[in-house]
Amino acid sequence: MIDYHAHILPGVDDGAADTAEALAIAAILSDAGFTDVHCTPHRMRGSYDAPPCRIRQAVEELREAVDAARIPLRLHVGSEYYGDEYLTTLLDTPLPLGDSSLILMEAPLQASSSLLRSTAFQVVCRGFSPLIAHPERCAILGSSGRGDAGARSFLGTVLKLAHAGLGSCRRKETEPELSGMLRSMGCLFQGNLGSFAGIYGERVRRQALRNLRAGLYDCLGTDVHTARGLGDWLPRALREVESIVGAQGMKELLSPAAAAPSPSLCTAAFR
Ligand SMILES: [Fe+2]
């Protein structure tokens, strides 16, 4: 199982406080069945400015600690980019997830749909696939099954964006229209496991369930920041997801490259 989103690196952002807490997180993830974790500290201009070389070094140091503790967990580099107007400047020295072309991208909680579309479009133009983190936590994003996205062509989206001037839109898209449009641009979606366990509240839990049933998610992650409570909510979240999509569905969301794969994730991210 692969965790696509984790703030496990100690001392880099607001995640694990020190190596001891990082190892506690690693042990809980391993016990839950995870074999691989993408270490994704925040990258946000002015708040979290750790450069890629610092993140790579932190991953290497934690790898050594995890190996020494005999925890069977593979760590991969990554970042969680804040999806504001500065994101593309940070891509001059990009840090995608592992060997993929995925750029994990957090939509600002109060982002406008035009900012989100514009930022994602620029990420695509730089040759990456935006992986939208926890859409269930973003008020402007709802669920749209993959079938909706297929109805729109990439060219059509480009033309629509160009017509809208990349910054203004004559009318506000409905939630499914926005997520469908993002998917047609090449965006993928990562759900937070904690959302299914209700750790962000009932509204987010309900939205996550709607997204899951609609087939919005390409993969899942813990977005873990601390070991506190993780051993409680993670098993509950996994049980909740499995109860809805079944064992095979959960396998495809947690091991999308190895299991009967999600075509979009494989072709976009692991080409
Ligand atoms: Fe995160």
PDB file of C-alpha atoms and ligand atoms in Angstrom:
ATOM      1  CA  MET A   1       0.000   0.000   0.000  1.00  0.00           C
ATOM      2  CA  ILE A   2       1.208   3.483  -0.864  1.00  0.00           C
ATOM      3  CA  ASP A   3       0.658   6.607   1.215  1.00  0.00           C
ATOM      4  CA  TYR A   4       0.663   9.468  -1.282  1.00  0.00           C
ATOM      5  CA  HIS A   5       0.658  12.276   1.260  1.00  0.00           C
ATOM      6  CA  ALA A   6       2.482  12.381   4.600  1.00  0.00           C
ATOM      7  CA  HIS A   7       4.168  15.037   6.707  1.00  0.00           C
ATOM      8  CA  ILE A   8       6.469  12.480   8.262  1.00  0.00           C
ATOM      9  CA  LEU A   9       9.805  14.254   7.821  1.00  0.00           C
ATOM     10  CA  PRO A  10      10.957  15.667  11.158  1.00  0.00           C
ATOM     11  CA  GLY A  11      11.686  19.352  11.509  1.00  0.00           C
ATOM     12  CA  VAL A  12      10.869  20.396   7.945  1.00  0.00           C
ATOM     13  CA  ASP A  13       7.325  21.712   8.254  1.00  0.00           C
ATOM     14  CA  ASP A  14       4.448  21.403  10.754  1.00  0.00           C
ATOM     15  CA  GLY A  15       4.599  17.605  10.635  1.00  0.00           C
ATOM     16  CA  ALA A  16       6.593  15.221  12.822  1.00  0.00           C
ATOM     17  CA  ALA A  17       8.367  17.156  15.552  1.00  0.00           C
ATOM     18  CA  ASP A  18      11.437  14.962  15.731  1.00  0.00           C
ATOM     19  CA  THR A  19      12.865  11.641  14.591  1.00  0.00           C
ATOM     20  CA  ALA A  20      11.193   9.757  17.440  1.00  0.00           C
ATOM     21  CA  GLU A  21       7.752  10.929  16.307  1.00  0.00           C
ATOM     22  CA  ALA A  22       8.600  10.196  12.665  1.00  0.00           C
ATOM     23  CA  LEU A  23       9.524   6.641  13.615  1.00  0.00           C
ATOM     24  CA  ALA A  24       6.303   6.275  15.615  1.00  0.00           C
ATOM     25  CA  ILE A  25       4.338   7.358  12.519  1.00  0.00           C
ATOM     26  CA  ALA A  26       6.344   4.978  10.325  1.00  0.00           C
ATOM     27  CA  ALA A  27       5.635   2.060  12.667  1.00  0.00           C
ATOM     28  CA  ILE A  28       1.878   2.746  12.681  1.00  0.00           C
ATOM     29  CA  LEU A  29       1.778   3.055   8.882  1.00  0.00           C
ATOM     30  CA  SER A  30       3.710  -0.188   8.480  1.00  0.00           C
ATOM     31  CA  ASP A  31       1.455  -2.009  10.952  1.00  0.00           C
ATOM     32  CA  ALA A  32      -1.562  -0.812   8.960  1.00  0.00           C
ATOM     33  CA  GLY A  33      -0.152  -2.410   5.813  1.00  0.00           C
ATOM     34  CA  PHE A  34       1.659   0.451   4.098  1.00  0.00           C
ATOM     35  CA  THR A  35       4.884  -0.422   2.285  1.00  0.00           C
ATOM     36  CA  ASP A  36       5.643   2.944   0.665  1.00  0.00           C
ATOM     37  CA  VAL A  37       5.270   6.533   1.811  1.00  0.00           C
ATOM     38  CA  HIS A  38       5.711   9.735  -0.129  1.00  0.00           C
ATOM     39  CA  CYS A  39       7.237  12.294   2.215  1.00  0.00           C
ATOM     40  CA  THR A  40       5.426  15.480   1.290  1.00  0.00           C
ATOM     41  CA  PRO A  41       6.337  18.486   3.425  1.00  0.00           C
ATOM     42  CA  HIS A  42       4.576  21.746   2.633  1.00  0.00           C
ATOM     43  CA  ARG A  43       6.132  24.049   0.075  1.00  0.00           C
ATOM     44  CA  MET A  44       4.562  27.454   0.495  1.00  0.00           C
ATOM     45  CA  ARG A  45       6.417  30.634  -0.339  1.00  0.00           C
ATOM     46  CA  GLY A  46       7.074  32.683   2.769  1.00  0.00           C
ATOM     47  CA  SER A  47       5.964  29.964   5.204  1.00  0.00           C
ATOM     48  CA  TYR A  48       7.599  26.678   4.257  1.00  0.00           C
ATOM     49  CA  ASP A  49      10.618  27.354   2.102  1.00  0.00           C
ATOM     50  CA  ALA A  50      12.700  24.192   2.531  1.00  0.00           C
ATOM     51  CA  PRO A  51      14.419  23.717  -0.851  1.00  0.00           C
ATOM     52  CA  PRO A  52      14.374  20.341  -2.625  1.00  0.00           C
ATOM     53  CA  CYS A  53      17.957  19.581  -1.575  1.00  0.00           C
ATOM     54  CA  ARG A  54      16.966  19.964   2.105  1.00  0.00           C
ATOM     55  CA  ILE A  55      13.933  17.701   1.619  1.00  0.00           C
ATOM     56  CA  ARG A  56      16.008  15.055  -0.180  1.00  0.00           C
ATOM     57  CA  GLN A  57      18.534  15.142   2.658  1.00  0.00           C
ATOM     58  CA  ALA A  58      15.760  14.779   5.274  1.00  0.00           C
ATOM     59  CA  VAL A  59      14.326  11.777   3.412  1.00  0.00           C
ATOM     60  CA  GLU A  60      17.743  10.121   3.308  1.00  0.00           C
ATOM     61  CA  GLU A  61      18.280  10.706   7.042  1.00  0.00           C
ATOM     62  CA  LEU A  62      14.852   9.302   7.912  1.00  0.00           C
ATOM     63  CA  ARG A  63      15.465   6.296   5.626  1.00  0.00           C
ATOM     64  CA  GLU A  64      18.524   5.463   7.688  1.00  0.00           C
ATOM     65  CA  ALA A  65      16.565   5.807  10.941  1.00  0.00           C
ATOM     66  CA  VAL A  66      13.682   3.664   9.631  1.00  0.00           C
ATOM     67  CA  ASP A  67      16.118   0.973   8.485  1.00  0.00           C
ATOM     68  CA  ALA A  68      17.914   1.052  11.824  1.00  0.00           C
ATOM     69  CA  ALA A  69      14.581   0.615  13.600  1.00  0.00           C
ATOM     70  CA  ARG A  70      13.814  -2.325  11.278  1.00  0.00           C
ATOM     71  CA  ILE A  71      10.539  -0.823  10.092  1.00  0.00           C
ATOM     72  CA  PRO A  72       9.743  -2.244   6.625  1.00  0.00           C
ATOM     73  CA  LEU A  73       8.772   1.008   4.930  1.00  0.00           C
ATOM     74  CA  ARG A  74      10.157   2.597   1.761  1.00  0.00           C
ATOM     75  CA  LEU A  75      10.342   6.392   1.771  1.00  0.00           C
ATOM     76  CA  HIS A  76      10.083   8.541  -1.350  1.00  0.00           C
ATOM     77  CA  VAL A  77      10.691  12.238  -1.871  1.00  0.00           C
ATOM     78  CA  GLY A  78       7.903  14.653  -2.589  1.00  0.00           C
ATOM     79  CA  SER A  79       6.297  17.928  -1.616  1.00  0.00           C
ATOM     80  CA  GLU A  80       2.861  19.355  -1.064  1.00  0.00           C
ATOM     81  CA  TYR A  81       2.717  22.562  -3.054  1.00  0.00           C
ATOM     82  CA  TYR A  82       0.374  25.328  -2.019  1.00  0.00           C
ATOM     83  CA  GLY A  83      -1.736  26.134  -5.058  1.00  0.00           C
ATOM     84  CA  ASP A  84      -1.328  29.891  -5.105  1.00  0.00           C
ATOM     85  CA  GLU A  85       0.130  32.197  -7.722  1.00  0.00           C
ATOM     86  CA  TYR A  86       3.686  31.416  -6.578  1.00  0.00           C
ATOM     87  CA  LEU A  87       3.498  27.679  -7.202  1.00  0.00           C
ATOM     88  CA  THR A  88       4.849  27.742 -10.719  1.00  0.00           C
ATOM     89  CA  THR A  89       7.937  29.715  -9.693  1.00  0.00           C
ATOM     90  CA  LEU A  90       8.731  26.891  -7.238  1.00  0.00           C
ATOM     91  CA  LEU A  91       8.621  24.461 -10.168  1.00  0.00           C
ATOM     92  CA  ASP A  92      11.911  25.898 -11.438  1.00  0.00           C
ATOM     93  CA  THR A  93      13.389  23.318  -9.044  1.00  0.00           C
ATOM     94  CA  PRO A  94      10.543  20.782  -8.997  1.00  0.00           C
ATOM     95  CA  LEU A  95      10.041  17.981  -6.515  1.00  0.00           C
ATOM     96  CA  PRO A  96       7.368  15.607  -7.850  1.00  0.00           C
ATOM     97  CA  LEU A  97       6.342  12.434  -6.052  1.00  0.00           C
ATOM     98  CA  GLY A  98       9.148   9.891  -6.359  1.00  0.00           C
ATOM     99  CA  ASP A  99       9.960   9.073  -9.979  1.00  0.00           C
ATOM    100  CA  SER A 100       6.541  10.146 -11.204  1.00  0.00           C
ATOM    101  CA  SER A 101       5.433  13.359 -12.873  1.00  0.00           C
ATOM    102  CA  LEU A 102       2.864  14.009 -10.126  1.00  0.00           C
ATOM    103  CA  ILE A 103       2.922  17.384  -8.409  1.00  0.00           C
ATOM    104  CA  LEU A 104       0.903  17.116  -5.186  1.00  0.00           C
ATOM    105  CA  MET A 105      -0.977  20.384  -4.986  1.00  0.00           C
ATOM    106  CA  GLU A 106      -3.089  21.700  -2.147  1.00  0.00           C
ATOM    107  CA  ALA A 107      -5.958  23.965  -3.113  1.00  0.00           C
ATOM    108  CA  PRO A 108      -6.070  26.963  -0.775  1.00  0.00           C
ATOM    109  CA  LEU A 109      -9.126  26.561   1.443  1.00  0.00           C
ATOM    110  CA  GLN A 110     -10.673  29.774   0.151  1.00  0.00           C
ATOM    111  CA  ALA A 111      -9.370  29.492  -3.417  1.00  0.00           C
ATOM    112  CA  SER A 112     -11.502  30.740  -6.259  1.00  0.00           C
ATOM    113  CA  SER A 113     -12.236  28.307  -9.039  1.00  0.00           C
ATOM    114  CA  SER A 114     -10.436  30.560 -11.509  1.00  0.00           C
ATOM    115  CA  LEU A 115      -7.230  30.560  -9.426  1.00  0.00           C
ATOM    116  CA  LEU A 116      -7.350  26.804  -9.075  1.00  0.00           C
ATOM    117  CA  ARG A 117      -7.929  26.248 -12.782  1.00  0.00           C
ATOM    118  CA  SER A 118      -5.237  28.719 -13.749  1.00  0.00           C
ATOM    119  CA  THR A 119      -2.645  27.246 -11.381  1.00  0.00           C
ATOM    120  CA  ALA A 120      -3.377  23.670 -12.424  1.00  0.00           C
ATOM    121  CA  PHE A 121      -3.206  24.674 -16.082  1.00  0.00           C
ATOM    122  CA  GLN A 122       0.230  26.215 -15.585  1.00  0.00           C
ATOM    123  CA  VAL A 123       1.450  23.070 -13.800  1.00  0.00           C
ATOM    124  CA  VAL A 124       0.271  20.982 -16.753  1.00  0.00           C
ATOM    125  CA  CYS A 125       2.019  23.355 -19.146  1.00  0.00           C
ATOM    126  CA  ARG A 126       5.270  22.722 -17.247  1.00  0.00           C
ATOM    127  CA  GLY A 127       4.928  19.024 -18.087  1.00  0.00           C
ATOM    128  CA  PHE A 128       3.560  17.737 -14.759  1.00  0.00           C
ATOM    129  CA  SER A 129       0.316  16.121 -13.662  1.00  0.00           C
ATOM    130  CA  PRO A 130      -1.320  18.007 -10.782  1.00  0.00           C
ATOM    131  CA  LEU A 131      -2.468  15.659  -8.032  1.00  0.00           C
ATOM    132  CA  ILE A 132      -5.091  17.669  -6.151  1.00  0.00           C
ATOM    133  CA  ALA A 133      -4.772  16.941  -2.424  1.00  0.00           C
ATOM    134  CA  HIS A 134      -7.879  16.324  -0.314  1.00  0.00           C
ATOM    135  CA  PRO A 135     -10.510  17.904  -2.603  1.00  0.00           C
ATOM    136  CA  GLU A 136     -13.111  17.028   0.042  1.00  0.00           C
ATOM    137  CA  ARG A 137     -11.625  19.746   2.255  1.00  0.00           C
ATOM    138  CA  CYS A 138     -11.891  22.434  -0.432  1.00  0.00           C
ATOM    139  CA  ALA A 139     -15.235  24.202  -0.457  1.00  0.00           C
ATOM    140  CA  ILE A 140     -15.273  24.824  -4.198  1.00  0.00           C
ATOM    141  CA  LEU A 141     -14.561  21.200  -5.158  1.00  0.00           C
ATOM    142  CA  GLY A 142     -17.147  18.483  -5.190  1.00  0.00           C
ATOM    143  CA  SER A 143     -17.407  15.148  -6.834  1.00  0.00           C
ATOM    144  CA  SER A 144     -17.496  14.304 -10.463  1.00  0.00           C
ATOM    145  CA  GLY A 145     -17.115  10.761 -11.713  1.00  0.00           C
ATOM    146  CA  ARG A 146     -14.506   9.974 -14.310  1.00  0.00           C
ATOM    147  CA  GLY A 147     -17.230   9.583 -16.883  1.00  0.00           C
ATOM    148  CA  ASP A 148     -18.033  13.288 -16.741  1.00  0.00           C
ATOM    149  CA  ALA A 149     -14.461  14.214 -17.455  1.00  0.00           C
ATOM    150  CA  GLY A 150     -14.260  12.082 -20.543  1.00  0.00           C
ATOM    151  CA  ALA A 151     -16.966  14.120 -22.171  1.00  0.00           C
ATOM    152  CA  ARG A 152     -14.714  17.171 -22.343  1.00  0.00           C
ATOM    153  CA  SER A 153     -11.661  17.374 -24.507  1.00  0.00           C
ATOM    154  CA  PHE A 154      -8.392  18.910 -23.377  1.00  0.00           C
ATOM    155  CA  LEU A 155      -8.502  21.259 -26.360  1.00  0.00           C
ATOM    156  CA  GLY A 156     -11.987  22.331 -25.397  1.00  0.00           C
ATOM    157  CA  THR A 157     -10.794  23.164 -21.924  1.00  0.00           C
ATOM    158  CA  VAL A 158      -7.863  25.164 -23.244  1.00  0.00           C
ATOM    159  CA  LEU A 159     -10.167  27.141 -25.486  1.00  0.00           C
ATOM    160  CA  LYS A 160     -12.581  27.750 -22.647  1.00  0.00           C
ATOM    161  CA  LEU A 161      -9.785  28.930 -20.376  1.00  0.00           C
ATOM    162  CA  ALA A 162      -8.440  31.183 -23.082  1.00  0.00           C
ATOM    163  CA  HIS A 163     -11.897  32.622 -23.647  1.00  0.00           C
ATOM    164  CA  ALA A 164     -12.238  33.265 -19.935  1.00  0.00           C
ATOM    165  CA  GLY A 165      -8.877  35.017 -19.839  1.00  0.00           C
ATOM    166  CA  LEU A 166      -7.557  32.498 -17.302  1.00  0.00           C
ATOM    167  CA  GLY A 167      -8.755  34.752 -14.551  1.00  0.00           C
ATOM    168  CA  SER A 168     -12.362  35.582 -14.949  1.00  0.00           C
ATOM    169  CA  CYS A 169     -15.287  33.376 -15.677  1.00  0.00           C
ATOM    170  CA  ARG A 170     -18.696  34.662 -16.601  1.00  0.00           C
ATOM    171  CA  ARG A 171     -20.424  32.279 -14.266  1.00  0.00           C
ATOM    172  CA  LYS A 172     -19.372  30.133 -11.394  1.00  0.00           C
ATOM    173  CA  GLU A 173     -19.021  26.441 -12.193  1.00  0.00           C
ATOM    174  CA  THR A 174     -20.954  24.001 -10.113  1.00  0.00           C
ATOM    175  CA  GLU A 175     -18.751  21.749  -7.997  1.00  0.00           C
ATOM    176  CA  PRO A 176     -18.911  18.695 -10.298  1.00  0.00           C
ATOM    177  CA  GLU A 177     -18.206  20.897 -13.318  1.00  0.00           C
ATOM    178  CA  LEU A 178     -15.037  22.252 -11.714  1.00  0.00           C
ATOM    179  CA  SER A 179     -13.605  18.886 -10.688  1.00  0.00           C
ATOM    180  CA  GLY A 180     -14.565  17.456 -14.082  1.00  0.00           C
ATOM    181  CA  MET A 181     -12.852  20.336 -15.833  1.00  0.00           C
ATOM    182  CA  LEU A 182      -9.722  19.875 -13.742  1.00  0.00           C
ATOM    183  CA  ARG A 183      -9.683  16.167 -14.584  1.00  0.00           C
ATOM    184  CA  SER A 184     -10.011  16.879 -18.282  1.00  0.00           C
ATOM    185  CA  MET A 185      -6.952  19.149 -17.975  1.00  0.00           C
ATOM    186  CA  GLY A 186      -4.973  16.205 -16.630  1.00  0.00           C
ATOM    187  CA  CYS A 187      -5.480  16.653 -12.886  1.00  0.00           C
ATOM    188  CA  LEU A 188      -5.774  13.654 -10.585  1.00  0.00           C
ATOM    189  CA  PHE A 189      -7.299  13.573  -7.109  1.00  0.00           C
ATOM    190  CA  GLN A 190      -5.989  12.292  -3.752  1.00  0.00           C
ATOM    191  CA  GLY A 191      -8.370  11.744  -0.869  1.00  0.00           C
ATOM    192  CA  ASN A 192      -7.363  11.966   2.784  1.00  0.00           C
ATOM    193  CA  LEU A 193      -7.984   8.776   4.754  1.00  0.00           C
ATOM    194  CA  GLY A 194      -8.639  10.849   7.861  1.00  0.00           C
ATOM    195  CA  SER A 195     -11.609  12.446   6.125  1.00  0.00           C
ATOM    196  CA  PHE A 196     -13.399   9.078   6.151  1.00  0.00           C
ATOM    197  CA  ALA A 197     -12.758   8.746   9.869  1.00  0.00           C
ATOM    198  CA  GLY A 198     -14.261  12.178  10.497  1.00  0.00           C
ATOM    199  CA  ILE A 199     -11.128  13.876  11.840  1.00  0.00           C
ATOM    200  CA  TYR A 200     -11.943  17.079   9.897  1.00  0.00           C
ATOM    201  CA  GLY A 201     -15.604  17.125  10.854  1.00  0.00           C
ATOM    202  CA  GLU A 202     -18.870  15.825   9.503  1.00  0.00           C
ATOM    203  CA  ARG A 203     -19.121  18.074   6.411  1.00  0.00           C
ATOM    204  CA  VAL A 204     -15.756  16.895   5.118  1.00  0.00           C
ATOM    205  CA  ARG A 205     -16.584  13.256   5.943  1.00  0.00           C
ATOM    206  CA  ARG A 206     -19.807  13.437   3.943  1.00  0.00           C
ATOM    207  CA  GLN A 207     -18.050  15.089   1.004  1.00  0.00           C
ATOM    208  CA  ALA A 208     -15.312  12.432   1.066  1.00  0.00           C
ATOM    209  CA  LEU A 209     -17.948   9.695   0.970  1.00  0.00           C
ATOM    210  CA  ARG A 210     -19.690  11.401  -1.975  1.00  0.00           C
ATOM    211  CA  ASN A 211     -16.371  11.705  -3.800  1.00  0.00           C
ATOM    212  CA  LEU A 212     -15.509   8.061  -3.132  1.00  0.00           C
ATOM    213  CA  ARG A 213     -18.865   6.799  -4.372  1.00  0.00           C
ATOM    214  CA  ALA A 214     -18.609   9.011  -7.462  1.00  0.00           C
ATOM    215  CA  GLY A 215     -15.169   7.603  -8.311  1.00  0.00           C
ATOM    216  CA  LEU A 216     -13.385  10.926  -8.013  1.00  0.00           C
ATOM    217  CA  TYR A 217     -10.294   9.642  -6.226  1.00  0.00           C
ATOM    218  CA  ASP A 218      -7.262   8.224  -8.011  1.00  0.00           C
ATOM    219  CA  CYS A 219      -5.345   7.498  -4.825  1.00  0.00           C
ATOM    220  CA  LEU A 220      -5.430   8.051  -1.076  1.00  0.00           C
ATOM    221  CA  GLY A 221      -3.042   9.335   1.571  1.00  0.00           C
ATOM    222  CA  THR A 222      -2.933   9.892   5.289  1.00  0.00           C
ATOM    223  CA  ASP A 223      -1.786  13.554   5.258  1.00  0.00           C
ATOM    224  CA  VAL A 224      -0.465  12.564   8.692  1.00  0.00           C
ATOM    225  CA  HIS A 225       1.132  15.350  10.729  1.00  0.00           C
ATOM    226  CA  THR A 226       1.496  13.652  14.104  1.00  0.00           C
ATOM    227  CA  ALA A 227       1.547  10.192  15.637  1.00  0.00           C
ATOM    228  CA  ARG A 228      -1.101  11.259  18.132  1.00  0.00           C
ATOM    229  CA  GLY A 229      -4.373   9.509  17.340  1.00  0.00           C
ATOM    230  CA  LEU A 230      -3.073   7.930  14.132  1.00  0.00           C
ATOM    231  CA  GLY A 231      -3.305   4.392  15.467  1.00  0.00           C
ATOM    232  CA  ASP A 232      -6.962   5.028  16.250  1.00  0.00           C
ATOM    233  CA  TRP A 233      -8.315   6.768  13.168  1.00  0.00           C
ATOM    234  CA  LEU A 234      -6.264   5.070  10.437  1.00  0.00           C
ATOM    235  CA  PRO A 235      -7.735   1.556  10.892  1.00  0.00           C
ATOM    236  CA  ARG A 236     -11.236   3.074  11.139  1.00  0.00           C
ATOM    237  CA  ALA A 237     -10.676   4.987   7.902  1.00  0.00           C
ATOM    238  CA  LEU A 238      -9.414   1.913   6.049  1.00  0.00           C
ATOM    239  CA  ARG A 239     -12.423  -0.108   7.213  1.00  0.00           C
ATOM    240  CA  GLU A 240     -14.786   2.668   6.094  1.00  0.00           C
ATOM    241  CA  VAL A 241     -13.225   2.875   2.619  1.00  0.00           C
ATOM    242  CA  GLU A 242     -13.269  -0.906   2.192  1.00  0.00           C
ATOM    243  CA  SER A 243     -16.912  -1.086   3.251  1.00  0.00           C
ATOM    244  CA  ILE A 244     -17.805   1.212   0.348  1.00  0.00           C
ATOM    245  CA  VAL A 245     -15.508   0.192  -2.512  1.00  0.00           C
ATOM    246  CA  GLY A 246     -14.636  -3.353  -1.443  1.00  0.00           C
ATOM    247  CA  ALA A 247     -11.234  -4.959  -1.023  1.00  0.00           C
ATOM    248  CA  GLN A 248     -10.310  -4.696  -4.705  1.00  0.00           C
ATOM    249  CA  GLY A 249     -11.446  -1.072  -4.916  1.00  0.00           C
ATOM    250  CA  MET A 250      -9.376  -0.185  -1.903  1.00  0.00           C
ATOM    251  CA  LYS A 251      -6.364  -1.992  -3.352  1.00  0.00           C
ATOM    252  CA  GLU A 252      -6.661   0.045  -6.538  1.00  0.00           C
ATOM    253  CA  LEU A 253      -6.755   3.287  -4.547  1.00  0.00           C
ATOM    254  CA  LEU A 254      -3.861   2.392  -2.261  1.00  0.00           C
ATOM    255  CA  SER A 255      -1.652   0.539  -4.734  1.00  0.00           C
ATOM    256  CA  PRO A 256      -2.737   2.044  -8.040  1.00  0.00           C
ATOM    257  CA  ALA A 257       0.513   1.338  -9.869  1.00  0.00           C
ATOM    258  CA  ALA A 258       0.694  -2.305  -8.846  1.00  0.00           C
ATOM    259  CA  ALA A 259      -2.947  -3.376  -8.771  1.00  0.00           C
ATOM    260  CA  ALA A 260      -5.358  -3.426 -11.674  1.00  0.00           C
ATOM    261  CA  PRO A 261      -4.468   0.160 -12.301  1.00  0.00           C
ATOM    262  CA  SER A 262      -6.384   3.329 -12.700  1.00  0.00           C
ATOM    263  CA  PRO A 263      -5.531   4.162 -16.332  1.00  0.00           C
ATOM    264  CA  SER A 264      -5.283   7.872 -15.707  1.00  0.00           C
ATOM    265  CA  LEU A 265      -2.887   7.507 -12.804  1.00  0.00           C
ATOM    266  CA  CYS A 266      -0.639   5.090 -14.657  1.00  0.00           C
ATOM    267  CA  THR A 267      -0.472   6.923 -17.928  1.00  0.00           C
ATOM    268  CA  ALA A 268      -0.174  10.366 -16.420  1.00  0.00           C
ATOM    269  CA  ALA A 269       2.027   9.684 -13.470  1.00  0.00           C
ATOM    270  CA  PHE A 270       4.168   6.685 -14.229  1.00  0.00           C
ATOM    271  CA  ARG A 271       4.959   7.156 -17.878  1.00  0.00           C
TER     272      ARG A 271
HETATM  273 FE    FE B   1      -0.762  17.896   3.686  1.00  0.00          FE
END
